[in-house]
PDB file of C-alpha atoms in Angstrom:
ATOM      1  CA  MET A   1      14.528 -21.737 -12.585  1.00 49.00           C
ATOM      2  CA  VAL A   2      14.880 -22.101  -8.704  1.00 51.00           C
ATOM      3  CA  ASP A   3      12.460 -24.561  -7.137  1.00 55.00           C
ATOM      4  CA  GLU A   4      10.068 -22.693  -4.634  1.00 62.00           C
ATOM      5  CA  GLU A   5       9.361 -24.161  -1.843  1.00 55.00           C
ATOM      6  CA  PRO A   6       5.594 -24.560  -0.084  1.00 49.00           C
ATOM      7  CA  VAL A   7       4.125 -22.375   1.992  1.00 45.00           C
ATOM      8  CA  PRO A   8       3.312 -24.601   5.553  1.00 48.00           C
ATOM      9  CA  ALA A   9      -0.617 -24.171   6.455  1.00 54.00           C
ATOM     10  CA  PRO A  10      -1.143 -21.696   8.534  1.00 62.00           C
ATOM     11  CA  SER A  11      -1.450 -22.313  12.043  1.00 73.00           C
ATOM     12  CA  GLY A  12      -4.706 -22.492  14.565  1.00 78.00           C
ATOM     13  CA  GLU A  13      -4.499 -19.283  15.820  1.00 86.00           C
ATOM     14  CA  ALA A  14      -4.331 -17.788  12.133  1.00 83.00           C
ATOM     15  CA  ARG A  15      -6.895 -19.840  11.318  1.00 86.00           C
ATOM     16  CA  PHE A  16      -8.616 -18.539  14.354  1.00 88.00           C
ATOM     17  CA  ARG A  17      -7.787 -15.229  13.120  1.00 92.00           C
ATOM     18  CA  ALA A  18      -8.491 -15.116   9.759  1.00 89.00           C
ATOM     19  CA  PHE A  19     -12.448 -16.600  10.627  1.00 90.00           C
ATOM     20  CA  ARG A  20     -12.662 -13.739  12.388  1.00 91.00           C
ATOM     21  CA  GLN A  21     -11.970 -11.425  10.345  1.00 91.00           C
ATOM     22  CA  ALA A  22     -14.042 -12.571   7.631  1.00 90.00           C
ATOM     23  CA  GLU A  23     -16.562 -12.714  10.252  1.00 90.00           C
ATOM     24  CA  ALA A  24     -16.077  -9.474  10.781  1.00 91.00           C
ATOM     25  CA  LEU A  25     -15.993  -8.457   7.148  1.00 92.00           C
ATOM     26  CA  VAL A  26     -19.410  -9.711   6.547  1.00 91.00           C
ATOM     27  CA  GLN A  27     -21.013  -7.862   9.263  1.00 90.00           C
ATOM     28  CA  ARG A  28     -19.466  -4.880   7.191  1.00 92.00           C
ATOM     29  CA  ARG A  29     -20.994  -6.160   4.062  1.00 91.00           C
ATOM     30  CA  ARG A  30     -17.462  -6.207   2.369  1.00 94.00           C
ATOM     31  CA  PRO A  31     -17.926  -9.942   1.578  1.00 92.00           C
ATOM     32  CA  LEU A  32     -15.355 -10.180  -1.018  1.00 94.00           C
ATOM     33  CA  ASP A  33     -12.353  -8.858   1.435  1.00 93.00           C
ATOM     34  CA  ALA A  34     -13.996 -11.624   3.615  1.00 94.00           C
ATOM     35  CA  LEU A  35     -14.205 -14.352   1.305  1.00 93.00           C
ATOM     36  CA  LYS A  36     -10.194 -12.975   0.217  1.00 94.00           C
ATOM     37  CA  ALA A  37      -9.635 -13.368   4.237  1.00 92.00           C
ATOM     38  CA  LEU A  38     -11.397 -17.208   4.966  1.00 92.00           C
ATOM     39  CA  GLU A  39      -9.658 -18.515   2.247  1.00 92.00           C
ATOM     40  CA  PRO A  40      -6.864 -20.038   4.016  1.00 90.00           C
ATOM     41  CA  VAL A  41      -9.282 -21.599   6.562  1.00 90.00           C
ATOM     42  CA  LEU A  42     -11.485 -22.350   3.535  1.00 92.00           C
ATOM     43  CA  ASP A  43      -8.473 -24.799   2.271  1.00 88.00           C
ATOM     44  CA  ALA A  44      -7.533 -26.040   6.018  1.00 88.00           C
ATOM     45  CA  GLU A  45     -11.317 -26.968   7.332  1.00 90.00           C
ATOM     46  CA  PRO A  46     -13.651 -27.938   4.211  1.00 89.00           C
ATOM     47  CA  ASP A  47     -15.907 -29.150   6.290  1.00 92.00           C
ATOM     48  CA  LYS A  48     -16.500 -26.931   9.345  1.00 94.00           C
ATOM     49  CA  PRO A  49     -19.647 -26.538   9.545  1.00 95.00           C
ATOM     50  CA  SER A  50     -18.559 -22.520  10.681  1.00 94.00           C
ATOM     51  CA  VAL A  51     -16.214 -22.628   8.271  1.00 93.00           C
ATOM     52  CA  GLN A  52     -19.309 -23.215   5.271  1.00 95.00           C
ATOM     53  CA  LEU A  53     -21.781 -20.659   6.746  1.00 96.00           C
ATOM     54  CA  LEU A  54     -18.937 -18.588   6.649  1.00 95.00           C
ATOM     55  CA  ALA A  55     -18.331 -18.536   3.308  1.00 95.00           C
ATOM     56  CA  GLY A  56     -22.530 -18.812   2.689  1.00 96.00           C
ATOM     57  CA  ARG A  57     -23.039 -16.242   3.656  1.00 96.00           C
ATOM     58  CA  ALA A  58     -20.075 -14.105   2.098  1.00 96.00           C
ATOM     59  CA  TYR A  59     -21.413 -15.751  -1.570  1.00 97.00           C
ATOM     60  CA  PHE A  60     -25.231 -14.684  -0.853  1.00 97.00           C
ATOM     61  CA  HIS A  61     -23.345 -10.871   0.231  1.00 95.00           C
ATOM     62  CA  SER A  62     -21.808 -11.060  -3.235  1.00 96.00           C
ATOM     63  CA  ALA A  63     -24.067 -12.212  -4.934  1.00 96.00           C
ATOM     64  CA  GLN A  64     -21.778 -15.689  -5.954  1.00 97.00           C
ATOM     65  CA  LEU A  65     -25.820 -16.850  -5.047  1.00 98.00           C
ATOM     66  CA  ASN A  66     -24.661 -20.313  -6.891  1.00 98.00           C
ATOM     67  CA  ARG A  67     -21.444 -20.913  -4.613  1.00 97.00           C
ATOM     68  CA  ALA A  68     -24.000 -19.592  -1.782  1.00 98.00           C
ATOM     69  CA  GLU A  69     -26.052 -22.880  -1.993  1.00 98.00           C
ATOM     70  CA  GLN A  70     -23.243 -25.181  -2.019  1.00 97.00           C
ATOM     71  CA  ALA A  71     -22.123 -23.912   0.451  1.00 97.00           C
ATOM     72  CA  LEU A  72     -24.929 -23.330   2.894  1.00 98.00           C
ATOM     73  CA  THR A  73     -26.339 -26.843   1.632  1.00 98.00           C
ATOM     74  CA  ARG A  74     -22.933 -29.236   2.662  1.00 97.00           C
ATOM     75  CA  VAL A  75     -24.206 -26.758   6.612  1.00 97.00           C
ATOM     76  CA  VAL A  76     -27.521 -28.284   6.298  1.00 97.00           C
ATOM     77  CA  GLU A  77     -25.972 -32.283   5.508  1.00 97.00           C
ATOM     78  CA  MET A  78     -23.302 -31.437   7.991  1.00 96.00           C
ATOM     79  CA  ASP A  79     -25.908 -30.183  10.743  1.00 96.00           C
ATOM     80  CA  PRO A  80     -29.231 -31.109   9.665  1.00 96.00           C
ATOM     81  CA  SER A  81     -30.518 -28.396  12.844  1.00 96.00           C
ATOM     82  CA  ASP A  82     -28.537 -25.583  11.628  1.00 97.00           C
ATOM     83  CA  HIS A  83     -31.710 -23.182  11.468  1.00 98.00           C
ATOM     84  CA  TYR A  84     -29.299 -19.976  10.661  1.00 97.00           C
ATOM     85  CA  ALA A  85     -27.904 -22.066   7.449  1.00 98.00           C
ATOM     86  CA  ARG A  86     -31.525 -23.114   7.087  1.00 98.00           C
ATOM     87  CA  PHE A  87     -32.114 -19.114   6.815  1.00 98.00           C
ATOM     88  CA  VAL A  88     -29.814 -18.462   4.462  1.00 98.00           C
ATOM     89  CA  LEU A  89     -29.678 -20.961   2.376  1.00 98.00           C
ATOM     90  CA  GLY A  90     -33.806 -20.598   1.589  1.00 98.00           C
ATOM     91  CA  ARG A  91     -32.802 -16.475   1.058  1.00 98.00           C
ATOM     92  CA  THR A  92     -31.114 -17.886  -2.015  1.00 98.00           C
ATOM     93  CA  LEU A  93     -32.843 -20.099  -3.179  1.00 98.00           C
ATOM     94  CA  GLN A  94     -35.419 -17.116  -2.966  1.00 97.00           C
ATOM     95  CA  ARG A  95     -32.832 -14.839  -4.959  1.00 97.00           C
ATOM     96  CA  LEU A  96     -32.847 -17.866  -7.177  1.00 97.00           C
ATOM     97  CA  GLY A  97     -36.198 -17.834  -8.178  1.00 96.00           C
ATOM     98  CA  ARG A  98     -36.730 -21.039  -6.604  1.00 97.00           C
ATOM     99  CA  LEU A  99     -39.444 -19.952  -4.388  1.00 97.00           C
ATOM    100  CA  VAL A 100     -41.232 -23.377  -3.640  1.00 97.00           C
ATOM    101  CA  GLU A 101     -37.748 -24.268  -2.485  1.00 98.00           C
ATOM    102  CA  ALA A 102     -36.981 -21.249  -0.362  1.00 98.00           C
ATOM    103  CA  LEU A 103     -39.560 -21.696   1.235  1.00 98.00           C
ATOM    104  CA  ALA A 104     -39.819 -25.810   2.844  1.00 98.00           C
ATOM    105  CA  GLN A 105     -35.765 -23.972   3.853  1.00 98.00           C
ATOM    106  CA  LEU A 106     -37.388 -20.980   5.567  1.00 98.00           C
ATOM    107  CA  ARG A 107     -40.784 -22.961   7.294  1.00 98.00           C
ATOM    108  CA  MET A 108     -37.998 -25.773   8.595  1.00 98.00           C
ATOM    109  CA  ALA A 109     -35.635 -22.653  10.306  1.00 98.00           C
ATOM    110  CA  SER A 110     -39.100 -20.836  11.138  1.00 98.00           C
ATOM    111  CA  ALA A 111     -39.763 -24.013  13.495  1.00 97.00           C
ATOM    112  CA  MET A 112     -35.949 -24.677  14.488  1.00 98.00           C
ATOM    113  CA  ASN A 113     -35.992 -20.724  15.924  1.00 97.00           C
ATOM    114  CA  PRO A 114     -39.384 -19.004  15.301  1.00 95.00           C
ATOM    115  CA  VAL A 115     -38.488 -15.320  15.297  1.00 97.00           C
ATOM    116  CA  PRO A 116     -39.749 -12.945  13.576  1.00 97.00           C
ATOM    117  CA  GLU A 117     -36.846 -12.641  10.416  1.00 97.00           C
ATOM    118  CA  TYR A 118     -37.687 -16.111   9.243  1.00 98.00           C
ATOM    119  CA  GLN A 119     -41.303 -15.386   9.650  1.00 97.00           C
ATOM    120  CA  ASP A 120     -41.602 -12.280   7.771  1.00 97.00           C
ATOM    121  CA  ALA A 121     -38.880 -14.267   4.892  1.00 97.00           C
ATOM    122  CA  ILE A 122     -42.642 -16.730   5.102  1.00 98.00           C
ATOM    123  CA  GLY A 123     -44.526 -14.894   4.477  1.00 97.00           C
ATOM    124  CA  GLU A 124     -42.395 -13.018   1.305  1.00 96.00           C
ATOM    125  CA  VAL A 125     -42.181 -15.986  -0.365  1.00 97.00           C
ATOM    126  CA  SER A 126     -45.290 -17.265   0.485  1.00 97.00           C
ATOM    127  CA  ALA A 127     -46.607 -13.891  -1.068  1.00 96.00           C
ATOM    128  CA  ARG A 128     -44.946 -14.457  -3.386  1.00 94.00           C
ATOM    129  CA  LEU A 129     -45.980 -17.972  -4.347  1.00 95.00           C
ATOM    130  CA  ALA A 130     -49.457 -16.796  -4.450  1.00 94.00           C
ATOM    131  CA  LEU A 131     -49.026 -14.261  -6.840  1.00 92.00           C
ATOM    132  CA  GLY A 132     -47.636 -16.388  -8.950  1.00 85.00           C
ATOM    133  CA  ASN A 133     -44.360 -15.368  -9.269  1.00 60.00           C
ATOM    134  CA  THR A 134     -42.246 -18.563  -9.387  1.00 52.00           C
TER     135      THR A 134
END
């Protein structure tokens, strides 16, 4: 039996390239491939908000909603002013059927950055709540 030497951690440049590759894959709606590309970055830098946000987006787009919630909650804890993380967290909670929690996150995101996409999401969740679709 041959002892295997530990695999060295990827360099900063390799992590940067992996992050950018994962980012491109999320944008092309290939979240599982993005998560695979992001794996060494997540291992090396799990406490970086940008890494957790990208992971959260990939989990969201691959319908791994509990993992998305965990990653996005970490981002919001590390950076409460990240409106986009709050928006994706709100959308995640919406898909999980937790509409009251979703609405709170979406309202905070919109208060920080009142773009139409955020306001539309608030309207959608508010309408579902008004109809009793909790």
